CSV table of C-alpha atoms and ligand atoms in Angstrom, one decimal:
chain,number,residue,atom,x,y,z
A,14,MET,CA,65.4,110.3,45.0
A,15,HIS,CA,67.8,108.4,47.3
A,16,TRP,CA,66.1,105.6,49.2
A,17,ALA,CA,66.8,107.3,52.6
A,18,ASP,CA,64.9,110.4,51.4
A,19,VAL,CA,62.0,108.3,50.1
A,20,VAL,CA,61.6,106.6,53.5
A,21,ALA,CA,62.0,109.9,55.4
A,22,GLU,CA,59.3,111.6,53.4
A,23,LYS,CA,57.0,108.7,54.0
A,24,LEU,CA,57.6,109.0,57.7
A,25,LEU,CA,57.0,112.7,57.7
A,26,LYS,CA,53.6,112.1,56.2
A,27,ARG,CA,52.8,110.1,59.3
A,28,GLY,CA,54.0,112.8,61.7
A,29,GLU,CA,56.8,115.2,62.5
A,30,LYS,CA,58.4,113.4,65.5
A,31,HIS,CA,60.2,110.1,65.1
A,32,VAL,CA,62.1,107.6,67.1
A,33,LEU,CA,64.2,105.2,65.0
A,34,ALA,CA,65.3,102.1,66.7
A,35,THR,CA,68.0,99.6,66.1
A,36,ALA,CA,69.1,96.7,68.2
A,37,ILE,CA,71.6,93.9,68.2
A,38,THR,CA,72.2,90.9,70.5
A,39,PRO,CA,75.8,90.9,71.4
A,40,SER,CA,76.2,87.2,71.6
A,41,GLY,CA,79.2,87.1,69.3
A,42,PRO,CA,81.4,89.4,67.2
A,43,ILE,CA,79.1,92.0,65.7
A,44,HIS,CA,79.7,91.8,62.0
A,45,VAL,CA,79.5,94.0,59.0
A,46,GLY,CA,76.1,92.6,58.1
A,47,ASN,CA,74.7,94.0,61.4
A,48,LEU,CA,76.0,97.4,60.3
A,49,ARG,CA,73.5,97.4,57.5
A,50,GLU,CA,70.7,97.8,60.0
A,51,VAL,CA,72.4,100.6,61.9
A,52,LEU,CA,73.5,102.5,58.8
A,53,THR,CA,70.2,102.1,57.0
A,54,THR,CA,68.4,103.5,60.0
A,55,GLU,CA,71.0,106.3,60.5
A,56,ALA,CA,70.7,107.5,56.9
A,57,ILE,CA,67.0,107.8,57.3
A,58,TYR,CA,67.5,109.6,60.6
A,59,ARG,CA,69.8,112.1,58.8
A,60,ALA,CA,67.3,112.6,56.0
A,61,LEU,CA,64.5,113.1,58.5
A,62,LYS,CA,66.4,115.9,60.3
A,63,GLU,CA,67.4,117.6,57.1
A,64,LYS,CA,63.8,117.7,56.0
A,65,GLY,CA,62.8,119.5,59.2
A,66,GLY,CA,61.5,116.5,61.2
A,67,LYS,CA,62.3,115.9,64.8
A,68,ALA,CA,64.1,112.6,65.1
A,69,GLU,CA,65.9,110.5,67.6
A,70,LEU,CA,68.1,107.5,66.9
A,71,ILE,CA,68.3,104.9,69.6
A,72,TYR,CA,70.4,101.7,69.8
A,73,ILE,CA,69.4,98.9,72.2
A,74,GLY,CA,72.0,96.4,73.1
A,75,ASP,CA,70.2,93.2,73.9
A,76,THR,CA,72.4,92.4,76.8
A,77,PHE,CA,69.7,90.7,78.9
A,78,ASP,CA,69.2,87.9,76.3
A,79,PRO,CA,70.4,84.5,77.4
A,80,LEU,CA,73.4,82.8,75.9
A,81,ARG,CA,71.7,80.3,73.6
A,82,LYS,CA,74.5,77.8,73.1
A,83,VAL,CA,78.3,77.4,73.1
A,84,TYR,CA,79.2,79.1,69.8
A,85,PRO,CA,82.1,77.8,67.7
A,86,PHE,CA,84.2,80.8,68.9
A,87,LEU,CA,83.8,80.0,72.6
A,88,PRO,CA,85.7,77.6,74.8
A,89,SER,CA,83.7,74.5,75.8
A,90,HIS,CA,83.5,75.5,79.5
A,91,TYR,CA,81.0,78.2,78.4
A,92,GLU,CA,78.4,75.3,78.5
A,93,LYS,CA,77.7,76.2,82.2
A,94,TRP,CA,76.6,79.7,81.2
A,95,VAL,CA,74.1,78.7,78.6
A,96,GLY,CA,70.7,80.2,79.6
A,97,MET,CA,72.2,83.0,81.7
A,98,PRO,CA,71.8,86.7,80.6
A,99,LEU,CA,74.8,87.9,78.5
A,100,SER,CA,75.3,90.7,81.0
A,101,GLU,CA,76.0,88.2,83.8
A,102,ILE,CA,78.4,85.9,82.0
A,103,PRO,CA,82.2,86.5,82.3
A,104,CYS,CA,83.9,88.0,79.3
A,105,PRO,CA,86.0,85.7,77.1
A,106,CYS,CA,89.1,87.9,77.3
A,107,GLU,CA,88.7,88.8,81.0
A,108,GLY,CA,89.2,92.4,80.1
A,109,HIS,CA,85.6,93.5,80.0
A,110,LYS,CA,82.8,93.9,82.5
A,111,ASN,CA,80.9,91.0,81.1
A,112,TYR,CA,80.3,88.9,78.0
A,113,ALA,CA,77.9,91.4,76.4
A,114,GLU,CA,80.4,94.3,76.8
A,115,HIS,CA,83.2,92.2,75.3
A,116,PHE,CA,81.3,92.2,71.9
A,117,LEU,CA,79.5,95.5,72.3
A,118,GLU,CA,82.5,97.7,73.1
A,119,PRO,CA,84.4,97.2,69.8
A,120,PHE,CA,81.2,97.5,67.9
A,121,LEU,CA,80.2,100.8,69.5
A,122,ASN,CA,83.7,102.2,68.9
A,123,SER,CA,83.2,101.2,65.2
A,124,LEU,CA,80.0,103.1,65.2
A,125,LYS,CA,81.7,106.2,66.4
A,126,ASP,CA,84.3,105.8,63.6
A,127,ILE,CA,81.6,105.7,61.0
A,128,GLY,CA,79.8,108.7,62.4
A,129,VAL,CA,76.9,107.0,64.0
A,130,THR,CA,76.1,108.3,67.5
A,131,PRO,CA,72.8,106.9,68.7
A,132,LYS,CA,71.5,107.1,72.2
A,133,ILE,CA,72.5,103.8,73.7
A,134,TYR,CA,70.4,101.6,76.0
A,135,LEU,CA,71.4,98.3,77.4
A,136,ALA,CA,68.5,95.9,77.9
A,137,HIS,CA,69.7,94.5,81.2
A,138,GLU,CA,69.8,98.0,82.7
A,139,LEU,CA,66.3,98.7,81.3
A,140,TYR,CA,65.0,95.6,83.0
A,141,GLU,CA,66.9,96.2,86.2
A,142,LYS,CA,65.7,99.8,86.5
A,143,GLY,CA,62.1,98.7,86.1
A,144,ILE,CA,61.5,100.4,82.7
A,145,TYR,CA,59.8,97.3,81.5
A,146,LYS,CA,57.6,97.0,84.7
A,147,GLU,CA,54.4,98.2,83.0
A,148,ALA,CA,55.0,96.2,79.9
A,149,ILE,CA,55.5,93.0,81.9
A,150,LYS,CA,52.3,93.5,83.9
A,151,THR,CA,50.4,94.1,80.6
A,152,ALA,CA,51.9,91.0,79.0
A,153,LEU,CA,50.9,88.9,82.0
A,154,ASP,CA,47.4,90.4,82.3
A,155,LYS,CA,46.8,89.8,78.6
A,156,ALA,CA,48.7,86.5,78.4
A,157,GLU,CA,45.8,84.8,76.7
A,158,VAL,CA,45.7,87.3,73.9
A,159,ILE,CA,49.5,86.7,73.4
A,160,ARG,CA,49.0,83.0,73.4
A,161,GLU,CA,46.4,83.2,70.8
A,162,ILE,CA,48.5,85.4,68.5
A,163,LEU,CA,51.5,83.1,68.8
A,164,THR,CA,49.4,80.1,68.2
A,165,ASN,CA,47.5,81.5,65.2
A,166,ILE,CA,50.2,83.5,63.5
A,167,ALA,CA,53.4,81.9,64.5
A,168,LYS,CA,51.8,78.4,64.6
A,169,ARG,CA,53.5,77.8,68.0
A,170,GLU,CA,52.3,74.9,70.1
A,171,LEU,CA,52.2,76.4,73.6
A,172,PRO,CA,51.4,74.7,76.8
A,173,LYS,CA,47.9,75.8,77.9
A,174,HIS,CA,49.1,77.9,80.8
A,175,TRP,CA,52.2,79.3,79.1
A,176,MET,CA,53.1,82.8,80.3
A,177,PRO,CA,55.0,85.4,78.4
A,178,LEU,CA,57.8,86.0,80.9
A,179,SER,CA,61.0,84.0,81.5
A,180,ILE,CA,61.9,84.3,85.2
A,181,LYS,CA,65.5,84.5,86.2
A,182,CYS,CA,65.9,81.6,88.5
A,183,GLU,CA,67.1,82.6,92.0
A,184,ASN,CA,68.9,79.3,92.3
A,185,CYS,CA,70.8,78.8,89.0
A,186,GLY,CA,70.6,82.4,87.6
A,187,LYS,CA,69.3,81.2,84.2
A,188,LEU,CA,66.3,82.6,82.4
A,189,TYR,CA,64.6,79.2,82.6
A,190,GLY,CA,61.9,79.9,85.2
A,191,GLU,CA,58.5,79.1,83.9
A,192,ILE,CA,55.5,80.8,85.6
A,193,THR,CA,53.2,78.3,87.3
A,194,ASN,CA,50.9,80.9,88.9
A,195,TYR,CA,50.3,84.6,88.6
A,196,GLU,CA,48.4,86.7,91.0
A,197,TYR,CA,49.5,90.3,90.7
A,198,PRO,CA,52.1,91.3,91.8
A,199,ILE,CA,53.4,87.8,92.6
A,200,VAL,CA,54.4,85.0,90.2
A,201,THR,CA,55.4,81.6,91.3
A,202,TYR,CA,57.7,79.7,88.9
A,203,LYS,CA,59.5,76.4,88.4
A,204,CYS,CA,62.9,76.3,86.8
A,205,LYS,CA,64.5,73.6,84.6
A,206,CYS,CA,66.9,73.0,87.6
A,207,ASN,CA,63.7,72.1,89.5
A,208,PHE,CA,63.9,75.1,91.8
A,209,GLU,CA,60.6,76.5,92.7
A,210,GLY,CA,60.2,80.1,93.9
A,211,GLU,CA,58.1,83.2,93.8
A,212,VAL,CA,58.9,86.8,92.9
A,213,ASP,CA,57.3,90.2,92.8
A,214,ILE,CA,57.1,91.4,89.2
A,215,ARG,CA,57.3,95.0,90.3
A,216,LYS,CA,60.9,94.4,91.2
A,217,GLY,CA,63.5,95.0,88.4
A,218,GLY,CA,65.5,92.3,86.7
A,219,ILE,CA,63.4,89.4,87.8
A,220,GLY,CA,62.9,88.1,84.4
A,221,LYS,CA,62.7,88.9,80.7
A,222,LEU,CA,59.9,89.1,78.1
A,223,PRO,CA,60.6,86.6,75.3
A,224,TRP,CA,61.8,88.3,72.1
A,225,ARG,CA,58.5,88.2,70.3
A,226,ILE,CA,56.9,90.2,73.2
A,227,ASP,CA,60.0,92.2,74.2
A,228,TRP,CA,60.1,93.8,70.7
A,229,PRO,CA,56.6,95.3,70.6
A,230,ALA,CA,56.9,96.2,74.3
A,231,ARG,CA,59.9,98.4,73.6
A,232,TRP,CA,58.2,100.1,70.6
A,233,LYS,CA,55.7,101.3,73.2
A,234,ILE,CA,58.3,102.2,75.8
A,235,PHE,CA,60.4,104.2,73.5
A,236,LYS,CA,57.6,105.3,71.2
A,237,VAL,CA,59.4,103.8,68.2
A,238,THR,CA,58.1,104.9,64.8
A,239,PHE,CA,60.6,103.3,62.5
A,240,GLU,CA,62.6,100.1,62.6
A,241,ALA,CA,64.6,98.2,60.1
A,242,PHE,CA,65.1,94.5,60.4
A,243,GLY,CA,66.5,91.5,58.6
A,244,LYS,CA,64.4,89.3,56.5
A,245,ASP,CA,64.5,86.5,59.1
A,246,HIS,CA,62.2,88.6,61.3
A,247,ALA,CA,60.0,89.4,58.3
A,248,ALA,CA,59.3,85.8,57.3
A,249,ALA,CA,55.6,84.8,57.3
A,250,GLY,CA,54.6,84.1,60.9
A,251,GLY,CA,57.9,85.6,62.1
A,252,SER,CA,58.4,88.1,64.9
A,253,TRP,CA,57.4,91.1,62.8
A,254,ASP,CA,54.0,89.4,62.0
A,255,THR,CA,53.3,88.6,65.7
A,256,GLY,CA,54.9,91.8,66.9
A,257,LYS,CA,52.5,94.0,64.9
A,258,GLU,CA,49.5,92.1,66.4
A,259,ILE,CA,50.9,92.2,70.0
A,260,ALA,CA,51.6,95.9,69.6
A,261,LYS,CA,48.0,96.7,68.6
A,262,LYS,CA,46.1,94.2,70.8
A,263,VAL,CA,48.3,94.0,73.9
A,264,TYR,CA,50.1,97.3,74.0
A,265,GLU,CA,47.6,99.4,72.1
A,266,TYR,CA,50.4,100.9,70.1
A,267,GLU,CA,50.6,101.5,66.4
A,268,PRO,CA,53.6,99.4,65.1
A,269,PRO,CA,56.5,101.4,63.6
A,270,MET,CA,57.1,101.7,59.9
A,271,PRO,CA,59.1,98.6,58.9
A,272,LEU,CA,62.0,98.3,56.5
A,273,VAL,CA,63.2,94.9,55.6
A,274,TYR,CA,66.9,94.7,54.6
A,275,GLU,CA,68.8,91.9,52.8
A,276,PHE,CA,71.7,90.1,54.4
A,277,ILE,CA,75.3,90.7,53.5
A,278,HIS,CA,77.1,87.7,52.0
A,279,LEU,CA,80.8,87.1,52.4
A,280,LYS,CA,82.0,86.2,49.0
A,281,GLY,CA,82.3,82.5,48.5
A,282,LYS,CA,81.0,81.7,52.0
A,283,GLY,CA,77.3,82.8,52.2
A,284,ALA,CA,75.2,85.0,54.5
A,285,MET,CA,77.0,86.4,57.5
A,286,HIS,CA,76.0,85.0,60.8
A,287,ALA,CA,78.0,85.4,64.0
A,288,SER,CA,76.8,82.0,65.2
A,289,THR,CA,78.2,80.1,62.2
A,290,GLY,CA,81.5,82.0,62.1
A,291,VAL,CA,80.8,83.2,58.5
A,292,ALA,CA,81.3,86.8,59.3
A,293,ILE,CA,83.8,89.6,59.5
A,294,SER,CA,83.4,91.9,62.4
A,295,ALA,CA,82.7,95.6,61.9
A,296,GLU,CA,85.9,96.4,63.7
A,297,GLU,CA,87.9,94.3,61.4
A,298,VAL,CA,86.4,95.8,58.3
A,299,LEU,CA,87.3,99.2,59.5
A,300,LYS,CA,90.9,98.1,59.6
A,301,ILE,CA,90.8,97.5,55.9
A,302,LEU,CA,88.4,100.1,54.7
A,303,PRO,CA,88.2,103.9,55.3
A,304,PRO,CA,84.9,104.6,57.2
A,305,GLU,CA,83.4,106.7,54.4
A,306,VAL,CA,83.9,103.8,52.0
A,307,LEU,CA,82.2,101.4,54.4
A,308,ARG,CA,79.3,103.7,54.6
A,309,PHE,CA,79.3,104.1,50.9
A,310,LEU,CA,78.8,100.4,50.4
A,311,PHE,CA,75.4,100.7,52.3
A,312,MET,CA,74.4,104.0,51.0
A,313,LYS,CA,74.8,103.1,47.3
A,314,TYR,CA,72.6,100.0,47.3
A,315,GLU,CA,69.0,100.0,48.4
A,316,PRO,CA,68.6,98.1,51.6
A,317,TYR,CA,66.7,95.3,49.9
A,318,ARG,CA,69.6,94.7,47.5
A,319,HIS,CA,71.9,91.8,48.0
A,320,ILE,CA,75.5,92.7,48.8
A,321,GLU,CA,78.4,90.4,48.2
A,322,PHE,CA,81.3,91.5,50.4
A,323,ASP,CA,84.6,90.6,49.0
A,324,THR,CA,87.7,91.1,51.2
A,325,GLY,CA,90.0,90.4,48.2
A,326,TYR,CA,90.1,92.4,45.0
A,327,GLY,CA,86.6,93.7,46.0
A,328,ILE,CA,88.2,96.1,48.5
A,329,LEU,CA,90.2,97.8,45.7
A,330,ASP,CA,87.2,98.0,43.5
A,331,LEU,CA,85.0,99.4,46.2
A,332,VAL,CA,87.5,102.2,47.0
A,333,ASP,CA,87.9,103.0,43.3
A,334,GLU,CA,84.1,103.2,43.0
A,335,TYR,CA,83.9,105.5,46.0
A,336,ASP,CA,86.6,107.7,44.5
A,337,LYS,CA,84.6,108.0,41.3
A,338,TYR,CA,81.5,109.2,43.3
A,339,GLU,CA,83.8,111.7,44.9
A,340,ARG,CA,85.0,113.1,41.6
A,341,VAL,CA,81.4,113.3,40.4
A,342,TYR,CA,80.4,115.1,43.6
A,343,PHE,CA,83.1,117.7,43.2
A,344,GLY,CA,82.3,118.1,39.5
A,345,VAL,CA,85.6,116.9,38.0
A,346,GLU,CA,84.0,113.9,36.4
A,347,LYS,CA,80.8,113.8,34.5
A,348,GLU,CA,79.2,110.5,34.9
A,349,ASP,CA,75.6,109.5,35.1
A,350,LEU,CA,75.7,107.7,38.5
A,351,LYS,CA,72.4,107.3,40.3
A,352,ASN,CA,72.0,109.8,43.1
A,353,ALA,CA,75.8,110.3,43.1
A,354,ARG,CA,75.8,113.5,45.1
A,355,ARG,CA,73.4,112.2,47.7
A,356,VAL,CA,75.2,108.9,48.0
A,357,TYR,CA,78.4,110.7,48.6
A,358,GLU,CA,76.9,113.1,51.2
A,359,LEU,CA,75.4,110.2,53.2
A,360,SER,CA,78.7,108.3,53.0
A,361,GLN,CA,80.5,111.0,55.0
A,362,PRO,CA,80.8,110.0,58.7
A,363,TYR,CA,81.1,113.6,59.8
A,364,GLU,CA,81.7,116.7,57.6
A,365,ILE,CA,82.0,116.8,53.9
A,366,ALA,CA,85.5,117.8,52.6
A,367,GLN,CA,85.6,121.5,51.5
A,368,LYS,CA,87.3,120.5,48.3
A,369,LEU,CA,88.3,117.5,46.3
A,370,PRO,CA,91.0,115.5,48.2
A,371,ILE,CA,93.8,114.0,46.2
A,372,ILE,CA,92.7,110.7,44.7
A,373,ILE,CA,95.4,108.1,44.3
A,374,PRO,CA,94.0,105.0,42.7
A,375,TYR,CA,93.9,102.4,45.5
A,376,ARG,CA,95.7,99.9,43.3
A,377,HIS,CA,98.6,102.3,42.9
A,378,LEU,CA,98.6,102.8,46.7
A,379,ALA,CA,98.8,99.0,47.1
A,380,VAL,CA,101.9,99.0,45.0
A,381,VAL,CA,103.6,102.0,46.6
A,382,ALA,CA,102.8,100.7,50.1
A,383,GLN,CA,104.9,97.7,49.2
A,384,ILE,CA,107.8,99.7,48.0
A,385,GLY,CA,108.1,102.3,50.7
A,386,LYS,CA,109.2,100.9,54.1
A,387,ASN,CA,107.0,103.4,56.0
A,388,PHE,CA,104.5,106.2,55.4
A,389,GLU,CA,107.3,108.8,55.0
A,390,GLU,CA,108.9,106.8,52.2
A,391,VAL,CA,105.6,106.2,50.6
A,392,LEU,CA,104.9,110.0,50.6
A,393,GLU,CA,108.3,110.6,49.0
A,394,ILE,CA,107.4,108.2,46.2
A,395,LEU,CA,104.0,109.7,45.7
A,396,LYS,CA,105.4,113.1,45.5
A,397,ARG,CA,107.2,112.2,42.3
A,398,LYS,CA,103.9,111.9,40.6
A,399,TYR,CA,101.3,113.8,42.7
A,400,LYS,CA,101.1,117.2,44.1
A,401,LEU,CA,100.3,116.6,47.7
A,402,GLU,CA,98.9,119.3,50.0
A,403,LYS,CA,98.8,119.3,53.8
A,404,PHE,CA,95.1,118.9,53.5
A,405,ASP,CA,95.5,115.5,51.9
A,406,LEU,CA,97.9,113.9,54.3
A,407,ASN,CA,95.5,112.7,57.0
A,408,ARG,CA,93.4,110.8,54.6
A,409,LEU,CA,96.4,109.5,52.8
A,410,LYS,CA,97.8,108.2,56.0
A,411,GLU,CA,94.6,106.5,57.0
A,412,ARG,CA,94.3,104.9,53.6
A,413,TYR,CA,97.9,103.8,53.7
A,414,GLU,CA,97.5,102.1,57.1
A,415,LYS,CA,94.4,100.3,55.9
A,416,ILE,CA,96.0,99.0,52.8
A,417,VAL,CA,99.0,97.8,54.7
A,418,TYR,CA,96.7,95.8,57.0
A,419,TRP,CA,94.8,94.5,54.0
A,420,LEU,CA,98.0,93.4,52.2
A,421,LYS,CA,99.0,91.6,55.3
A,422,LYS,CA,95.8,89.7,56.0
A,423,TYR,CA,93.5,89.7,52.9
A,424,ALA,CA,95.2,90.6,49.7
A,425,PRO,CA,95.3,88.0,47.0
A,426,ASP,CA,98.8,86.6,46.5
A,427,GLU,CA,99.1,87.9,42.9
A,428,ILE,CA,99.0,91.4,44.2
A,429,LYS,CA,101.8,91.0,46.8
A,430,PHE,CA,105.4,91.3,46.1
A,431,GLU,CA,108.7,91.9,47.9
A,432,LEU,CA,110.9,94.5,46.5
A,433,GLN,CA,114.5,93.4,46.5
A,434,TYR,CA,116.3,96.5,47.9
A,435,GLU,CA,119.7,94.8,47.1
A,436,LYS,CA,120.6,93.0,43.9
A,437,PRO,CA,118.8,89.6,44.1
A,438,ASN,CA,120.6,86.4,43.5
A,439,VAL,CA,119.0,85.4,40.2
A,440,GLU,CA,120.5,84.2,36.9
A,441,ILE,CA,119.8,86.0,33.7
A,442,LYS,CA,120.5,84.7,30.2
A,443,ASN,CA,122.4,86.4,27.4
A,444,ALA,CA,119.2,87.3,25.5
A,445,GLU,CA,117.9,88.9,28.6
A,446,LYS,CA,121.1,90.8,29.1
A,447,ASP,CA,120.8,92.1,25.5
A,448,PHE,CA,117.4,93.3,26.1
A,449,LEU,CA,118.3,95.0,29.3
A,450,LYS,CA,121.2,96.8,27.6
A,451,ASN,CA,119.0,98.2,25.0
A,452,LEU,CA,116.4,99.1,27.6
A,453,LEU,CA,118.9,101.0,29.7
A,454,GLU,CA,119.9,103.1,26.7
A,455,LYS,CA,116.3,104.1,26.0
A,456,PHE,CA,115.4,104.5,29.6
A,457,GLU,CA,118.2,107.0,30.2
A,458,LYS,CA,116.6,109.3,27.6
A,459,ILE,CA,113.0,109.2,28.5
A,460,GLU,CA,110.9,111.2,30.9
A,461,TRP,CA,110.1,108.9,33.9
A,462,ASP,CA,106.5,108.5,33.4
A,463,ALA,CA,104.4,105.3,33.7
A,464,GLU,CA,102.9,105.5,30.2
A,465,LYS,CA,106.3,106.2,28.6
A,466,ILE,CA,108.0,103.5,30.6
A,467,HIS,CA,105.4,101.0,29.5
A,468,THR,CA,105.6,101.8,25.8
A,469,THR,CA,109.4,101.9,25.9
A,470,ILE,CA,109.5,98.3,27.3
A,471,HIS,CA,107.3,97.2,24.4
A,472,GLU,CA,109.4,99.1,21.8
A,473,VAL,CA,112.7,97.7,23.0
A,474,ALA,CA,111.3,94.2,23.2
A,475,LYS,CA,110.2,94.5,19.6
A,476,GLU,CA,113.5,96.0,18.3
A,477,THR,CA,115.6,93.3,20.0
A,478,ASN,CA,113.3,90.5,18.9
A,479,PHE,CA,112.6,89.6,22.5
A,480,PRO,CA,109.1,88.4,23.3
A,481,ALA,CA,107.2,91.0,25.3
A,482,LYS,CA,106.1,88.5,27.9
A,483,LYS,CA,109.7,87.6,28.6
A,484,ALA,CA,110.7,91.3,28.7
A,485,PHE,CA,108.4,91.9,31.6
A,486,GLN,CA,109.4,88.7,33.3
A,487,THR,CA,113.1,89.8,33.1
A,488,ILE,CA,112.3,93.1,34.7
A,489,TYR,CA,110.3,91.6,37.5
A,490,LYS,CA,113.1,89.1,38.0
A,491,ILE,CA,115.8,91.7,38.6
A,492,LEU,CA,113.6,93.7,40.9
A,493,LEU,CA,111.4,91.2,42.7
A,494,ALA,CA,113.2,87.9,42.2
A,495,LYS,CA,110.1,86.5,40.7
A,496,LYS,CA,108.4,86.4,37.3
A,497,GLN,CA,105.3,88.5,38.0
A,498,GLY,CA,104.6,91.8,39.5
A,499,PRO,CA,102.4,94.9,39.5
A,500,ARG,CA,101.8,96.8,36.3
A,501,ALA,CA,105.3,97.7,35.1
A,502,GLY,CA,104.8,101.3,34.1
A,503,TYR,CA,103.5,102.7,37.4
A,504,PHE,CA,105.7,100.3,39.4
A,505,LEU,CA,108.9,101.4,37.7
A,506,GLN,CA,107.9,105.0,38.0
A,507,SER,CA,107.3,104.6,41.7
A,508,LEU,CA,110.7,102.9,42.2
A,509,GLY,CA,112.3,106.0,40.7
A,510,LYS,CA,114.6,106.3,37.7
A,511,ASN,CA,117.8,106.0,39.6
A,512,PHE,CA,116.9,102.8,41.4
A,513,VAL,CA,115.8,101.1,38.2
A,514,LEU,CA,118.8,102.2,36.1
A,515,LYS,CA,121.2,101.2,38.7
A,516,ARG,CA,119.6,97.8,39.0
A,517,ILE,CA,119.7,97.2,35.3
A,518,LYS,CA,123.4,98.2,35.3
A,519,ASP,CA,124.0,95.7,38.2
A,520,PHE,CA,122.9,92.9,35.8
A,521,ILE,CA,124.5,93.9,32.6
A,522,THR,CA,128.0,94.7,33.8
B,20,LIG,ZN1,86.6,90.8,76.9
B,21,LIG,ZN1,67.2,77.3,88.0
């Protein structure tokens, strides 16, 4: 069984109604590693519904979290905003409502692209509307229990009178107010800026529960029954360990079923973290990968499996692998891939195609995309080899656009070339000329097919006693003005017979 179905069945044994929660702090670009949490949860949500359960998928943007520091991607003048809620800090590009929106907006758009449509809540609105009111009162009333849990399980050393609520200072606007006295409904506090004040906790937005308390509080508020989280939260004494206890002992709520997922590593750079800059945003990844392939990456591997994300050749391999699953799904390829049909189904952002779309190997598309000057020209080239139906064009166009972006920004140099539309200014020797003359003769007679082109080059090289390696170099030279290029057979086929013959003639006469 697929992992999403396994978890869904476990959940159904607990009950029929479920709320699956996912959350991210929009303190920086939301990266593809964060998508794992959302997509893992969404797959289970889909599985639950298919099995007849009642399920709700919610997404909480932690917009009321304070800015922790000036991250490497921020200008230094952001220093003055450190400690303020993300929802109250100006956006770095000046085009969004606030700092949190700046990072949330592109991410939520990406979610739509990959077919994830949760009910969205923003933490600062929840606090301002007073949704946390009860949870705050309970936390303060049971502050001693919370202190004990944090001391015993998280090994925190807390001041004797520490209270589980950070007050938003009325003077500096930062979440640095520490409670000095609590007598319901009034708390008095002292801020790092030395301001002392008092507020009524029944009022919305006066402060925020620290993360370790906020998390179990929202389980109760939203009746969360499932939550996936990264292994940082799952470490011994981490926020999951304390969260469970706080849920039971403070909020009298049974903690949700947990699922710990592994981080995504960026090849050659380590685990992705927005704060260290080792990350590629979800939005950016969707510029180089079709949404179904991005989903596929997470559906194929169990959530606890390590994923190494490679923006170079890895992209080509990933799409090829997806295509293989697609062929298996549509029954045109028999291959024993684990849960192939289910992985394919769960990889679809929206509907599953009615029939097998045309599959052009991504490597071929990478070649053709560099030959044609635009999508129309690329289509013309492809039509020489493939029978394209109207049904295929949207997907083909999408893939073409992504590959063009990838070629521009991420593709390894070896894969890139510049076709010389006019005869390039390169010198060729007599031996090369001889080889080309013989090649021309043979080329004129053969059917213009990649396989045949390839064997013909070898044959002619052998007959003319010209080393095969040099033969290929000569061909690349007259077409690309350099010594290497894409696999010759398919490359020459894509250029078209006329173009290639004319170019050879240009060099031998
Ligand atoms: Zn902005
Ligand atoms: Zn202050």
